[in-house]
Short mmCIF file of C-alpha atoms in Angstrom, two decimals:
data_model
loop_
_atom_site.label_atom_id
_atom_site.label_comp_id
_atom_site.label_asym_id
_atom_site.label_seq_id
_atom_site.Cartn_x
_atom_site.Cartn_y
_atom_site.Cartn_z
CA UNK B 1 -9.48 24.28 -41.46
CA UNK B 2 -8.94 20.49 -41.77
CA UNK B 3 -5.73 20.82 -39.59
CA UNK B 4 -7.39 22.36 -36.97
CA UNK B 5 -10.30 19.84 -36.95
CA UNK B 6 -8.46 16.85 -37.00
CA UNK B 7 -6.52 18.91 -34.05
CA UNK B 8 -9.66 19.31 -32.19
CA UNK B 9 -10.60 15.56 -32.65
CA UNK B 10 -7.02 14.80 -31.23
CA UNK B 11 -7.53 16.88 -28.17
CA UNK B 12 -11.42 15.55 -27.59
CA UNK B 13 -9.70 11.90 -27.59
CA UNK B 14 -7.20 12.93 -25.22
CA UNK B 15 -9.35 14.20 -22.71
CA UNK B 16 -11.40 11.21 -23.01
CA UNK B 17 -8.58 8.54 -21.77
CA UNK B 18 -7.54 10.92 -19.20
CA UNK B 19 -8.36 10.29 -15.54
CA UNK B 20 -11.74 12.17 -14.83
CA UNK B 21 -12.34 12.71 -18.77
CA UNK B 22 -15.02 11.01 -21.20
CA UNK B 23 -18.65 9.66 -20.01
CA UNK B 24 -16.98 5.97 -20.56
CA UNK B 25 -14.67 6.68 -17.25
CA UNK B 26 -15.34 5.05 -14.30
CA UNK B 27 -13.45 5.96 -10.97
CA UNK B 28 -12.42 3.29 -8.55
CA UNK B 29 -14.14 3.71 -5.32
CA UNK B 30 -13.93 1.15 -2.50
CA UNK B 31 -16.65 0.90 -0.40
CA UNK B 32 -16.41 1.03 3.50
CA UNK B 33 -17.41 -2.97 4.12
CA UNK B 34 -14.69 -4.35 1.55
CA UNK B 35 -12.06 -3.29 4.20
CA UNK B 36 -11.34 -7.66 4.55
CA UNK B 37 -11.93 -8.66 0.62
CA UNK B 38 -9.23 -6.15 -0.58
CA UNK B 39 -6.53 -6.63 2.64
CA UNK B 40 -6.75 -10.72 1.95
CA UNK B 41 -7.12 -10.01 -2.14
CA UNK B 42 -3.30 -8.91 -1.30
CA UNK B 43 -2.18 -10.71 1.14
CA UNK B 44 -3.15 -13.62 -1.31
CA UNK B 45 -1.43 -11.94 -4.52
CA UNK B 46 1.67 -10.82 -2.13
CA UNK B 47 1.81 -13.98 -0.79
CA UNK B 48 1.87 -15.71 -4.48
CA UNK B 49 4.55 -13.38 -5.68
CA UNK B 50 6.88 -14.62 -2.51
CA UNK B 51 6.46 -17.71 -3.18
CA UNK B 52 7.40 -17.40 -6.87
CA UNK B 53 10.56 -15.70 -5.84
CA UNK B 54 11.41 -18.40 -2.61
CA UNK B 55 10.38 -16.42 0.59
CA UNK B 56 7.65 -17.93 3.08
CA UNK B 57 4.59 -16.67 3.16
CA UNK B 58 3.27 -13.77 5.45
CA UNK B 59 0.13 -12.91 7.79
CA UNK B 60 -2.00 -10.22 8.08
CA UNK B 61 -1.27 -9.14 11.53
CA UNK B 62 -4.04 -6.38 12.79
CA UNK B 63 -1.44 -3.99 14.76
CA UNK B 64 0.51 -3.63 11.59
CA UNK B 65 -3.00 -2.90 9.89
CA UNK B 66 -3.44 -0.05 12.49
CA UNK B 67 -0.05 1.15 11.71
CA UNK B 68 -0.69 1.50 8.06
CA UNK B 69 -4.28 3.02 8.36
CA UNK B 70 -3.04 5.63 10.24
CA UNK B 71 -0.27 6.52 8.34
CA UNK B 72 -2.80 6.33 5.08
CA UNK B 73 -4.89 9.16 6.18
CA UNK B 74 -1.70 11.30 7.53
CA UNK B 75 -0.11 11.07 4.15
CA UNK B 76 -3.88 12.46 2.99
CA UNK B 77 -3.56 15.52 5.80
CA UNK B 78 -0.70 16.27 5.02
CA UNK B 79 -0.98 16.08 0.94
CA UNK B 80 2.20 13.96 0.39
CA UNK B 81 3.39 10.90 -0.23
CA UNK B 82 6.23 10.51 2.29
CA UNK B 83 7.49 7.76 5.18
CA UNK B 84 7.22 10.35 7.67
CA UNK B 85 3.84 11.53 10.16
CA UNK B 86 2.83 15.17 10.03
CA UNK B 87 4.51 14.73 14.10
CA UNK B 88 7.69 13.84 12.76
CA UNK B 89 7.00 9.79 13.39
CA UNK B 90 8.75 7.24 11.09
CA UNK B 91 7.78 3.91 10.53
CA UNK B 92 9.49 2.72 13.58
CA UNK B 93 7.65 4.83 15.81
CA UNK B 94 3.98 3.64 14.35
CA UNK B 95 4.44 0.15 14.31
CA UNK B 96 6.27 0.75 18.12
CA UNK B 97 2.73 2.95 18.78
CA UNK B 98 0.55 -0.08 17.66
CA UNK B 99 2.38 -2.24 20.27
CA UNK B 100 4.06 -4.79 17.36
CA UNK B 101 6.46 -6.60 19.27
CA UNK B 102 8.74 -7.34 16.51
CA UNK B 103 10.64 -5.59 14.12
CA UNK B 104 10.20 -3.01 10.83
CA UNK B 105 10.80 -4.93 7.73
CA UNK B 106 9.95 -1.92 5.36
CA UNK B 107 6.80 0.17 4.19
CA UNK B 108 5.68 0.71 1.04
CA UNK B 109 3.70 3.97 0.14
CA UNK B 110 1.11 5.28 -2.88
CA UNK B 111 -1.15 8.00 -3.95
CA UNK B 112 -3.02 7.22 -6.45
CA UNK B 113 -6.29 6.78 -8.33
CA UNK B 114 -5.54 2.98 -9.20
CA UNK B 115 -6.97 -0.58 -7.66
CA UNK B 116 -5.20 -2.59 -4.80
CA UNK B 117 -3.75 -4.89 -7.92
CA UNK B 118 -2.13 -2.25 -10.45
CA UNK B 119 -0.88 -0.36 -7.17
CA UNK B 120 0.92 -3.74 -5.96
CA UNK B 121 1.80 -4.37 -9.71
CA UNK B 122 3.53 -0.85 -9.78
CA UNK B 123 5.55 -2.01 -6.07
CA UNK B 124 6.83 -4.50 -7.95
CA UNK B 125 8.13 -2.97 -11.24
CA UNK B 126 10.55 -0.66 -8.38
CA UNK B 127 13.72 -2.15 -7.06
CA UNK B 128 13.38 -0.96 -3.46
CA UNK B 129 9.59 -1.52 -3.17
CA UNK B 130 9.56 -5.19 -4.89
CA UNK B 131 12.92 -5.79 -2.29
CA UNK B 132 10.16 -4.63 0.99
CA UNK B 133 7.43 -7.21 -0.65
CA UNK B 134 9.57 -9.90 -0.95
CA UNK B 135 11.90 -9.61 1.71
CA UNK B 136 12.93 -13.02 3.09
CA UNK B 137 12.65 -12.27 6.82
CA UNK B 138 8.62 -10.59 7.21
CA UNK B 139 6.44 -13.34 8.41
CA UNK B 140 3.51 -10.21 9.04
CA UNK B 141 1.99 -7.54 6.64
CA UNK B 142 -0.47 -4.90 7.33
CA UNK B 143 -1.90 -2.99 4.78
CA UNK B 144 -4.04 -0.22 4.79
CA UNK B 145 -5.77 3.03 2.99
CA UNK B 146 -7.59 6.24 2.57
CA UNK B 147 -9.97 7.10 0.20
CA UNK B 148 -10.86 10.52 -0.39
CA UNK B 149 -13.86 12.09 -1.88
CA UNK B 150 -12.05 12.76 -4.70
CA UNK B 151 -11.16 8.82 -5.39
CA UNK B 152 -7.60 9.58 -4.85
CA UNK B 153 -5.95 6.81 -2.47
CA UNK B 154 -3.29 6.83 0.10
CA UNK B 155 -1.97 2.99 0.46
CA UNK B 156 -0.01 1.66 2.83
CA UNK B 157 1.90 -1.38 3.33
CA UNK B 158 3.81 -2.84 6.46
CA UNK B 159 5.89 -5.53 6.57
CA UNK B 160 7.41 -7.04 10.20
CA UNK B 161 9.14 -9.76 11.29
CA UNK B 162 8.62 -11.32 14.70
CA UNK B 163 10.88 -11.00 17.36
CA UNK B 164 12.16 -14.56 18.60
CA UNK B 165 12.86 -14.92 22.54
CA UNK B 166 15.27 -17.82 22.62
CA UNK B 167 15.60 -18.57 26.67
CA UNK B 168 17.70 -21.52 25.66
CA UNK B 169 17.88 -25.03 26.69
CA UNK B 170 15.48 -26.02 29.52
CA UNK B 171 16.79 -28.94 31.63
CA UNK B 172 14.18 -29.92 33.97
#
């Protein structure tokens, strides 16, 4: 009997840490006008990390924004964490639809339940993720999301770099 009680108590703590379990537990929800707070909260913390590791600094740019909101809430349609649109577009083809005029660095994707901050902390433990972040030659980010009812959250995150049109050496 005192095996199966100190079992119980076991499970009852379990539940309790888990995601959705306990009356302590409190879901992250971001509300509609923190849209600017949370895109510049890591823009600043992205930014920080790149310049810990050597590369410039990067922008917000609002086509790559567009890019990644869209692509948040098709990776919520479709149920999946995955680079690709439910039409088949890649990465290419959405920043290309937003009318960037320069050129992919890399996305980064999530679903999860967790903040802005452990969801960039969690890039960043993962080789090919942390490489996209810190990658020498963006100069532009975008970063988006979807919330859904159920707090889960599709994130997003574009980097570019800007085409340069060299025309040369003007003699006038």
């Amino acid at each position: 009997m005192r095996a199966i009680a100190l079992l119980l108590v076991a499970t009852l703590g379990l539940v309790a840490c888990s995601p959705g379990g306990g009356s302590n537990t409190k879901q992250y929800k971001i509300s509609a006008n923190s849209t600017s707070r949370v895109q510049y909260q890591v823009l600043d913390s992205i930014n920080a990390l790149r310049a810990a590791s050597g590369a410039p600094a990067v922008e917000l740019n609002g086509q790559l924004n567009a890019a990644a909101a869209t692509h948040a809430r098709d990776m919520s349609l479709q149920n999946r964490p995955w680079h690709f649109g439910s039409d088949g577009s890649s990465p290419l083809d959405r920043v290309a639809r937003v009318g960037y005029s320069g050129t992919l660095a890399g996305e980064t994707i999530s679903e999860t339940y967790e903040s802005e901050v452990e969801t960039l902390a969690a890039w960043m433990q993962q080789d090919d993720t942390r490489a996209v972040i810190l990658d020498p030659k963006a100069q532009d980010m975008g970063f988006a999301w979807f919330q859904e009812g159920s707090g889960k959250i599709w994130w997003t995150l574009i980097m570019g770099s800007r085409s340069v049109i060299q025309i040369g050496d003007y003699q006038g």
